Structures are given as C-alpha cells and as structure tokens.
Amino acid sequence: MSNLQAFQTLAEARRSIYAINDQLPVSKEEIVKLVEHAVLHTPSAFNSQSSRLVVLFGEDHKKLWQITEDKLRAIVNDDTAFESTKQKIDSFKAGAGTVLFYEDQTVVKGLQENFALYADRFPVWSEHTSAMHQYVVWTALASQNIGASLQHYNPIIDEEVDSTWNIDPEWDLVAQLVFGGIEQPAGEKQFAPVDSRLKVFGL
C-alpha cells in the first residue's frame, strides 16, 4: 500500500463511533504520545501554536460527563424529556477517555495586537487551528482502532470544567472528543455528489 493509499484509508476510517466502551486496544501512555505528536506537528495560523489539549481518563473522564449531565438536567428539568439526553451522556461515560480542545486567547489577542491588519480574522483562524488538531487526533485514534465522536457542550460546562481541572481562564473550550473501544462500528455513510462540492479549472 502506498503512503497515499494508507493516508486515504485512515481518512475513511475516521468516523463518528458512538457505541464505545472503556477497553482500549492500546495503553493510555500510547494515547498520550499520540496526542503529544498532534500538538507538536499540527499546523497553526502564523505558527501561533494556540491550541491547548487536555486528556481525561478513567474517573476524570466520567466526572466530565457527570458535570455535563448535571448541567443539562438543570436546564431540561423534566425527567421524561431528559431520558434520551441521559442515554446519550451515559454512552459517553461508558468510554475510556475524552480529549478537551482549547484555544489560548492570550495567543490570539497577542496576534491581533501584533498584526492589526488581520485582527478580525485571528479568532476565525484560531478555530481553524483547533479543527486541524481535532482532525489529527481523531484520525490518529482511528489508526489504533479506537472509536471516537466529537461533542460540543461548551459553553454550558465551561465554568465548572475549568474550576474542576484548574484550567487557565484564557483557554477557551472548543470541543470534546470522547473515545474508547469500539462496541459497534459506524453505519454506512451517505455522500453528496462530489461534482456539486468541487470545481476544477485549468486541468
């Protein structure tokens, strides 16, 4: 298999896997190394290196999703209406860990001050930087046969998460990637026609 084929195979393997468990096919230390590699080698706008990642395993992982459940329950405040939400949160708790993706606003503000011409674009480019980190980590997990899905419960959980794990207040939570052993693979994916999404000129 060529390098291109291997890369494309990994890109196809990276799917939203919701049926997960806490039995990982690799060690926690290997996952940390995987995330470290992503932090070091994923590009960022202006080489800002603004992304900050937090990895939660075991009881810390479960605590995150208990915080999320408690926050959502306070909003819904109806056990019947909340049941489907609880089932979803329980499926996340059943996993082995979560990667929290942050963007350091100190870095973003510094770039805005130093490159005033692009000041309004740096928050957008910061989001792009975070998205690339999310994709790299997610795809790397898929390469190890680890299922994952990307969640967005911020800003509802931000304050308590920050206080629980002593997160720098300048770090802005962007997404949560929950991962674990694969109980059930993703279903068949539906694709919109490529010719409606891609234009090529000068070929």
Tab-separated table of C-alpha atoms in Angstrom:
chain	number	residue	atom	x	y	z
A	1	MET	CA	0.000	0.000	0.000
A	2	SER	CA	1.370	3.431	-0.955
A	3	ASN	CA	1.640	6.291	1.514
A	4	LEU	CA	-1.270	7.983	-0.233
A	5	GLN	CA	-3.439	4.876	-0.020
A	6	ALA	CA	-2.568	4.440	3.652
A	7	PHE	CA	-3.475	8.058	4.368
A	8	GLN	CA	-6.764	7.787	2.495
A	9	THR	CA	-7.624	4.547	4.295
A	10	LEU	CA	-7.143	6.302	7.648
A	11	ALA	CA	-9.246	9.248	6.487
A	12	GLU	CA	-12.047	6.824	5.637
A	13	ALA	CA	-11.676	5.004	8.981
A	14	ARG	CA	-12.168	8.213	10.949
A	15	ARG	CA	-15.877	8.073	11.665
A	16	SER	CA	-18.212	9.106	14.470
A	17	ILE	CA	-18.365	5.983	16.658
A	18	TYR	CA	-20.988	6.288	19.400
A	19	ALA	CA	-21.090	2.717	20.737
A	20	ILE	CA	-17.856	2.598	22.753
A	21	ASN	CA	-16.504	1.006	25.928
A	22	ASP	CA	-13.597	1.568	28.313
A	23	GLN	CA	-11.452	-1.259	26.921
A	24	LEU	CA	-8.690	0.323	24.861
A	25	PRO	CA	-6.610	-1.682	22.350
A	26	VAL	CA	-3.518	0.356	23.304
A	27	SER	CA	-2.184	1.765	26.566
A	28	LYS	CA	-3.109	5.160	27.965
A	29	GLU	CA	0.540	6.155	27.621
A	30	GLU	CA	0.398	5.451	23.880
A	31	ILE	CA	-2.668	7.662	23.561
A	32	VAL	CA	-0.884	10.478	25.395
A	33	LYS	CA	2.057	10.135	22.974
A	34	LEU	CA	-0.387	10.238	20.071
A	35	VAL	CA	-1.870	13.488	21.389
A	36	GLU	CA	1.576	14.946	22.090
A	37	HIS	CA	2.569	14.256	18.476
A	38	ALA	CA	-0.548	16.044	17.248
A	39	VAL	CA	0.195	19.061	19.440
A	40	LEU	CA	3.749	19.254	18.096
A	41	HIS	CA	3.117	18.663	14.407
A	42	THR	CA	-0.333	20.043	13.569
A	43	PRO	CA	-0.058	23.393	11.746
A	44	SER	CA	-1.488	26.648	13.042
A	45	ALA	CA	-2.090	30.080	11.543
A	46	PHE	CA	1.052	32.244	11.742
A	47	ASN	CA	2.608	29.298	13.599
A	48	SER	CA	0.664	30.598	16.574
A	49	GLN	CA	0.565	27.196	18.334
A	50	SER	CA	-2.562	28.425	20.121
A	51	SER	CA	-4.211	25.034	20.668
A	52	ARG	CA	-4.242	23.550	24.171
A	53	LEU	CA	-5.359	19.977	24.789
A	54	VAL	CA	-6.398	18.199	27.986
A	55	VAL	CA	-6.728	14.406	28.141
A	56	LEU	CA	-9.034	12.855	30.727
A	57	PHE	CA	-9.022	9.136	31.547
A	58	GLY	CA	-10.971	6.946	33.969
A	59	GLU	CA	-12.715	8.747	36.803
A	60	ASP	CA	-11.767	12.166	35.438
A	61	HIS	CA	-13.397	11.255	32.130
A	62	LYS	CA	-16.560	10.105	33.933
A	63	LYS	CA	-16.556	13.245	36.059
A	64	LEU	CA	-16.584	15.389	32.911
A	65	TRP	CA	-19.700	13.682	31.617
A	66	GLN	CA	-21.356	13.764	35.041
A	67	ILE	CA	-20.809	17.528	35.058
A	68	THR	CA	-22.363	17.674	31.597
A	69	GLU	CA	-25.333	15.579	32.686
A	70	ASP	CA	-25.929	17.718	35.769
A	71	LYS	CA	-25.777	20.948	33.763
A	72	LEU	CA	-28.184	19.671	31.134
A	73	ARG	CA	-30.574	18.244	33.733
A	74	ALA	CA	-30.803	21.667	35.362
A	75	ILE	CA	-31.797	23.138	32.018
A	76	VAL	CA	-34.318	20.495	30.962
A	77	ASN	CA	-35.731	19.933	34.471
A	78	ASP	CA	-38.080	17.170	33.242
A	79	ASP	CA	-37.138	13.518	33.773
A	80	THR	CA	-39.176	12.230	30.845
A	81	ALA	CA	-37.830	14.771	28.389
A	82	PHE	CA	-34.327	14.259	29.748
A	83	GLU	CA	-34.230	10.471	29.285
A	84	SER	CA	-32.843	10.475	25.739
A	85	THR	CA	-30.209	13.023	26.737
A	86	LYS	CA	-29.181	10.888	29.714
A	87	GLN	CA	-28.827	7.842	27.490
A	88	LYS	CA	-26.502	9.794	25.212
A	89	ILE	CA	-24.404	11.054	28.142
A	90	ASP	CA	-24.267	7.526	29.594
A	91	SER	CA	-22.864	6.293	26.264
A	92	PHE	CA	-20.082	8.862	26.591
A	93	LYS	CA	-19.399	7.857	30.210
A	94	ALA	CA	-19.008	4.263	29.006
A	95	GLY	CA	-15.934	5.299	27.026
A	96	ALA	CA	-12.329	5.318	28.178
A	97	GLY	CA	-11.455	8.989	27.910
A	98	THR	CA	-12.025	12.428	26.474
A	99	VAL	CA	-9.749	14.961	24.825
A	100	LEU	CA	-10.710	18.568	25.528
A	101	PHE	CA	-9.688	21.056	22.842
A	102	TYR	CA	-8.979	24.627	23.907
A	103	GLU	CA	-7.687	27.747	22.195
A	104	ASP	CA	-5.461	30.083	24.214
A	105	GLN	CA	-6.971	33.552	23.866
A	106	THR	CA	-3.764	35.167	25.158
A	107	VAL	CA	-2.076	33.985	21.964
A	108	VAL	CA	-4.980	35.129	19.795
A	109	LYS	CA	-5.050	38.591	21.388
A	110	GLY	CA	-1.279	38.887	21.000
A	111	LEU	CA	-1.556	38.196	17.281
A	112	GLN	CA	-4.345	40.761	16.977
A	113	GLU	CA	-2.114	43.369	18.583
A	114	ASN	CA	0.951	42.497	16.505
A	115	PHE	CA	-0.852	42.127	13.166
A	116	ALA	CA	-3.653	44.702	13.392
A	117	LEU	CA	-4.475	44.421	9.673
A	118	TYR	CA	-5.771	40.878	10.277
A	119	ALA	CA	-7.140	41.423	13.789
A	120	ASP	CA	-10.695	40.387	12.952
A	121	ARG	CA	-9.505	37.164	11.298
A	122	PHE	CA	-7.397	35.695	14.096
A	123	PRO	CA	-10.355	34.322	16.121
A	124	VAL	CA	-11.553	32.571	12.947
A	125	TRP	CA	-8.091	31.214	12.169
A	126	SER	CA	-7.829	30.058	15.768
A	127	GLU	CA	-10.948	27.956	15.213
A	128	HIS	CA	-9.326	26.541	12.063
A	129	THR	CA	-6.255	25.644	14.087
A	130	SER	CA	-8.363	23.835	16.667
A	131	ALA	CA	-10.255	21.993	13.921
A	132	MET	CA	-6.998	20.698	12.470
A	133	HIS	CA	-5.912	19.423	15.880
A	134	GLN	CA	-9.280	17.736	16.321
A	135	TYR	CA	-8.981	16.025	12.954
A	136	VAL	CA	-5.402	14.862	13.507
A	137	VAL	CA	-6.121	13.404	16.965
A	138	TRP	CA	-9.378	11.815	15.807
A	139	THR	CA	-7.715	10.217	12.763
A	140	ALA	CA	-4.755	9.030	14.834
A	141	LEU	CA	-7.163	7.357	17.268
A	142	ALA	CA	-8.878	5.664	14.326
A	143	SER	CA	-5.486	4.362	13.205
A	144	GLN	CA	-5.297	2.499	16.534
A	145	ASN	CA	-8.809	1.072	16.112
A	146	ILE	CA	-10.183	3.407	18.771
A	147	GLY	CA	-13.688	4.775	18.296
A	148	ALA	CA	-14.449	8.435	18.917
A	149	SER	CA	-17.057	11.140	18.392
A	150	LEU	CA	-16.729	14.898	18.599
A	151	GLN	CA	-19.049	16.713	21.005
A	152	HIS	CA	-19.789	20.385	21.707
A	153	TYR	CA	-21.272	21.002	25.159
A	154	ASN	CA	-19.464	24.282	25.613
A	155	PRO	CA	-20.193	26.895	26.881
A	156	ILE	CA	-22.679	25.167	29.219
A	157	ILE	CA	-19.961	23.178	31.002
A	158	ASP	CA	-17.047	25.620	30.699
A	159	GLU	CA	-17.030	27.222	34.131
A	160	GLU	CA	-17.253	24.024	36.160
A	161	VAL	CA	-14.808	22.157	33.932
A	162	ASP	CA	-12.290	24.970	34.265
A	163	SER	CA	-12.591	25.043	38.039
A	164	THR	CA	-12.514	21.240	38.386
A	165	TRP	CA	-9.264	20.806	36.456
A	166	ASN	CA	-7.751	24.224	37.171
A	167	ILE	CA	-7.797	25.326	33.539
A	168	ASP	CA	-6.271	28.682	32.631
A	169	PRO	CA	-9.150	31.194	32.281
A	170	GLU	CA	-7.657	32.389	28.995
A	171	TRP	CA	-8.176	28.944	27.486
A	172	ASP	CA	-11.447	28.811	25.564
A	173	LEU	CA	-13.103	25.382	25.300
A	174	VAL	CA	-13.923	24.474	21.687
A	175	ALA	CA	-14.826	20.757	21.601
A	176	GLN	CA	-14.756	17.430	23.414
A	177	LEU	CA	-13.580	14.225	21.685
A	178	VAL	CA	-14.844	11.193	23.604
A	179	PHE	CA	-13.124	7.897	22.780
A	180	GLY	CA	-12.984	4.214	23.693
A	181	GLY	CA	-13.030	0.649	22.435
A	182	ILE	CA	-15.416	0.042	19.553
A	183	GLU	CA	-18.602	-1.800	20.535
A	184	GLN	CA	-20.296	-1.231	17.188
A	185	PRO	CA	-18.877	0.342	14.005
A	186	ALA	CA	-20.392	3.351	12.310
A	187	GLY	CA	-23.163	2.792	9.815
A	188	GLU	CA	-22.953	3.366	6.096
A	189	LYS	CA	-22.086	6.942	5.218
A	190	GLN	CA	-24.111	8.940	2.719
A	191	PHE	CA	-22.241	11.201	0.316
A	192	ALA	CA	-23.473	14.249	-1.566
A	193	PRO	CA	-22.234	14.267	-5.192
A	194	VAL	CA	-18.621	15.399	-5.431
A	195	ASP	CA	-19.287	17.460	-8.560
A	196	SER	CA	-21.628	19.694	-6.554
A	197	ARG	CA	-18.881	20.355	-3.979
A	198	LEU	CA	-15.721	20.589	-6.082
A	199	LYS	CA	-14.687	22.785	-9.002
A	200	VAL	CA	-11.507	22.313	-11.033
A	201	PHE	CA	-10.088	24.789	-13.552
A	202	GLY	CA	-7.124	24.641	-15.910
A	203	LEU	CA	-6.802	20.863	-15.949
